[in-house]
Amino acid sequence: MAFAGRMRSTLPLASKLVSSESLATASRSNPQKALLSPIFTDSEISRNFSTATEKKEVKVKVPLALFGGCGNYASALYVAAVKTNALDKVESELNDIVEATKQSPVFSQFTKDPSVPAKTRVGAIDDICIQAKFSDVTKNFLVTVAANGRLRYIDSIAKKFEELTMAHRGEVRAIVTTVIPIPPEEEKELKAALQDIIGHGKKVILEQKIDTSILGGLVVEFDRKVFDMSIKTRARQMERFLREPINIGNL
């Protein structure tokens, strides 16, 4: 809540910067240039936001191999956060920024508008981070992301970063989809069953999801595996079976 208050106090500044500078430079700027030609390479990203607090070179192994631009940013942030022993804090701060984009339409539009000049983006993000008292790693990372025109992908970057932090802690998220909420006792039994499957070297984080379209039963997703035990899927399987032609010669 304290962060939300600080965000609200800073958003008028961001809004003012956007409205003034973007209009003044729109005619001479290329909105797509920042997206197609990032200012820094991935190796430079890590150096830019990790060297502020880095005292000596520490080799950090990323627990998961992530691909794509968002994966590269998340991996670089993970390395910088681990080197400075600030993984939990950086994760919390990154989630605060993502939550702010969901709560404030003005801030959300600011992060997604490619026509906003890089100087404006960087200045606004820097001010927001200072007001929110973010760590140097988070602030330098967000400033780099803003300078490279990647703020619009901050939600995807945060999700990739969460995958890394969960792997770091030995956690596995299991998403269970049902028609109605699972009773606490059944949830406990399901979690224990999943724990046996996944292994006791990892911790199961159970997440419930409601979807009435599956009609009944449940769908379990974890570690890139899907166990579909829904009535909807069973009904489709039965329908395909009934539609198959019968070979009388085999009777």
Coordinates of C-alpha atoms in Angstrom, one line a residue, residues 2-196:
A2 CA 2.9 2.3 0.8
F3 CA 4.3 1.7 -2.7
A4 CA 0.9 2.4 -4.3
G5 CA 0.8 5.8 -2.5
R6 CA 4.3 6.7 -3.7
M7 CA 3.3 5.6 -7.2
R8 CA 0.2 7.9 -7.1
S9 CA 2.4 10.8 -6.1
T10 CA 4.8 10.3 -8.9
L11 CA 2.4 9.5 -11.7
P12 CA 1.4 13.1 -12.4
L13 CA 5.0 13.8 -13.2
A14 CA 5.2 11.0 -15.6
S15 CA 1.9 12.1 -17.2
K16 CA 3.2 15.6 -17.5
L17 CA 6.5 14.5 -19.1
V18 CA 4.7 12.3 -21.6
S19 CA 2.2 15.0 -22.7
S20 CA 4.8 17.7 -23.1
E21 CA 7.9 16.0 -24.5
S22 CA 6.1 13.4 -26.7
L23 CA 4.1 16.0 -28.5
A24 CA 7.2 18.2 -29.0
T25 CA 9.3 15.4 -30.5
A26 CA 6.7 13.2 -32.2
S27 CA 7.3 14.7 -35.6
R28 CA 11.1 14.0 -35.6
S29 CA 11.2 10.7 -33.7
N30 CA 10.7 7.2 -35.0
P31 CA 8.4 5.3 -32.6
Q32 CA 9.7 1.9 -33.7
K33 CA 13.4 2.7 -33.6
A34 CA 13.8 2.1 -29.9
L35 CA 12.2 -1.3 -30.2
L36 CA 14.0 -2.5 -33.3
S37 CA 17.5 -1.1 -32.3
P38 CA 18.0 -1.4 -28.6
I39 CA 20.6 0.8 -27.1
F40 CA 22.5 -2.0 -25.2
T41 CA 23.3 -5.6 -26.0
D42 CA 22.3 -8.3 -23.5
S43 CA 25.8 -8.5 -22.0
E44 CA 25.7 -4.7 -21.5
I45 CA 22.4 -5.0 -19.8
S46 CA 23.9 -7.1 -17.0
R47 CA 26.8 -4.8 -16.6
N48 CA 24.7 -1.6 -16.6
F49 CA 22.5 -2.5 -13.7
S50 CA 24.8 -4.9 -11.7
T51 CA 28.0 -2.9 -11.5
A52 CA 26.5 -0.2 -9.2
T53 CA 26.7 -2.5 -6.2
E54 CA 29.0 -5.2 -7.4
K55 CA 32.2 -5.5 -5.5
K56 CA 33.9 -8.5 -7.1
E57 CA 33.2 -10.9 -9.9
V58 CA 31.0 -13.8 -8.7
K59 CA 30.0 -16.5 -11.1
V60 CA 26.2 -17.2 -11.0
K61 CA 24.5 -20.1 -12.7
V62 CA 21.0 -19.4 -14.0
P63 CA 18.8 -22.3 -12.8
L64 CA 16.7 -22.3 -16.0
A65 CA 17.5 -21.7 -19.6
L66 CA 15.1 -19.0 -20.8
F67 CA 14.9 -17.9 -24.4
G68 CA 13.7 -14.7 -26.2
G69 CA 14.1 -11.1 -25.3
C70 CA 12.1 -11.3 -22.1
G71 CA 14.0 -14.4 -21.0
N72 CA 17.3 -12.7 -21.6
Y73 CA 16.3 -9.6 -19.5
A74 CA 15.0 -11.8 -16.7
S75 CA 18.2 -13.9 -16.7
A76 CA 20.4 -10.9 -16.6
L77 CA 18.4 -9.4 -13.7
Y78 CA 18.6 -12.7 -11.9
V79 CA 22.4 -12.8 -12.1
A80 CA 22.6 -9.2 -10.9
A81 CA 20.2 -9.9 -8.0
V82 CA 22.0 -13.0 -6.8
K83 CA 25.4 -11.3 -7.0
T84 CA 24.1 -8.6 -4.6
N85 CA 22.2 -11.0 -2.4
A86 CA 19.0 -9.2 -3.1
L87 CA 16.9 -11.7 -5.0
D88 CA 13.8 -11.5 -2.8
K89 CA 13.8 -7.7 -2.7
V90 CA 14.3 -7.4 -6.4
E91 CA 11.5 -9.8 -7.0
S92 CA 9.1 -7.9 -4.7
E93 CA 10.0 -4.5 -6.4
L94 CA 9.5 -5.9 -9.9
N95 CA 6.1 -7.2 -8.8
D96 CA 5.3 -3.8 -7.4
I97 CA 6.0 -2.2 -10.8
V98 CA 3.8 -4.8 -12.6
E99 CA 1.0 -4.3 -10.1
A100 CA 1.2 -0.5 -10.6
T101 CA 0.7 -1.0 -14.4
K102 CA -2.5 -3.0 -13.5
Q103 CA -3.8 -0.5 -11.0
S104 CA -3.1 2.8 -12.9
P105 CA -4.3 3.2 -16.5
V106 CA -2.0 6.3 -16.9
F107 CA 1.1 4.4 -15.9
S108 CA 0.1 1.4 -18.0
Q109 CA -0.3 3.6 -21.1
F110 CA 3.0 5.3 -20.3
T111 CA 4.8 1.9 -20.3
K112 CA 3.2 0.8 -23.6
D113 CA 3.4 3.9 -25.7
P114 CA 6.3 3.6 -28.1
S115 CA 6.1 7.2 -29.1
V116 CA 7.3 8.4 -25.7
P117 CA 10.9 9.7 -26.1
A118 CA 13.6 7.6 -24.4
K119 CA 14.7 10.6 -22.3
T120 CA 11.2 10.9 -20.9
R121 CA 10.9 7.2 -20.2
V122 CA 14.2 7.1 -18.4
G123 CA 13.6 10.3 -16.4
A124 CA 10.1 9.2 -15.2
I125 CA 11.2 5.6 -14.3
D126 CA 14.2 7.0 -12.4
D127 CA 12.0 9.3 -10.4
I128 CA 9.5 6.6 -9.7
C129 CA 12.3 4.2 -8.4
I130 CA 13.7 6.9 -6.2
Q131 CA 10.3 7.8 -4.7
A132 CA 9.6 4.1 -4.2
K133 CA 13.1 3.6 -2.6
F134 CA 13.9 0.7 -4.9
S135 CA 17.3 -1.1 -4.7
D136 CA 20.0 0.0 -7.0
V137 CA 19.8 -3.3 -9.0
T138 CA 16.0 -2.8 -9.6
K139 CA 16.4 0.9 -10.4
N140 CA 19.3 0.4 -12.8
F141 CA 17.5 -2.5 -14.5
L142 CA 14.2 -0.6 -15.0
V143 CA 16.1 2.4 -16.3
T144 CA 17.9 0.1 -18.8
V145 CA 14.6 -1.5 -19.9
A146 CA 13.1 2.0 -20.3
A147 CA 16.1 3.2 -22.3
N148 CA 15.8 0.2 -24.6
G149 CA 12.1 0.7 -25.2
R150 CA 11.1 -2.5 -23.5
L151 CA 8.8 -1.3 -20.7
R152 CA 5.8 -2.7 -22.6
Y153 CA 7.2 -6.1 -21.9
I154 CA 7.7 -5.7 -18.1
D155 CA 4.9 -8.1 -17.2
S156 CA 6.4 -10.8 -19.4
I157 CA 9.8 -10.1 -18.0
A158 CA 8.5 -10.4 -14.4
K159 CA 6.9 -13.7 -15.2
K160 CA 10.1 -15.1 -16.6
F161 CA 12.0 -13.7 -13.6
E162 CA 9.5 -15.5 -11.3
E163 CA 10.3 -18.8 -13.0
L164 CA 13.9 -18.3 -12.1
T165 CA 13.3 -17.3 -8.5
M166 CA 11.0 -20.3 -8.0
A167 CA 13.7 -22.6 -9.5
H168 CA 16.3 -21.0 -7.3
R169 CA 14.1 -21.9 -4.2
G170 CA 13.4 -25.4 -5.5
E171 CA 9.7 -24.6 -6.0
V172 CA 7.4 -26.0 -8.6
R173 CA 4.0 -24.4 -9.4
A174 CA 1.2 -26.8 -9.9
I175 CA -2.0 -25.2 -11.4
V176 CA -5.1 -27.2 -10.7
T177 CA -8.2 -26.2 -12.7
T178 CA -11.6 -27.3 -11.4
V179 CA -15.3 -26.2 -11.7
I180 CA -15.6 -25.3 -8.0
P181 CA -12.9 -24.6 -5.4
I182 CA -11.3 -27.7 -4.0
P183 CA -12.1 -28.3 -0.3
P184 CA -9.1 -27.8 2.0
E185 CA -8.8 -31.5 2.9
E186 CA -8.8 -32.6 -0.7
E187 CA -6.4 -29.8 -1.6
K188 CA -4.0 -31.2 1.1
E189 CA -4.3 -34.7 -0.3
L190 CA -3.7 -33.5 -3.9
K191 CA -0.7 -31.5 -2.9
A192 CA 0.8 -34.5 -1.1
A193 CA 0.2 -36.7 -4.2
L194 CA 1.9 -34.1 -6.4
Q195 CA 4.7 -33.9 -4.0
D196 CA 5.3 -37.6 -4.4

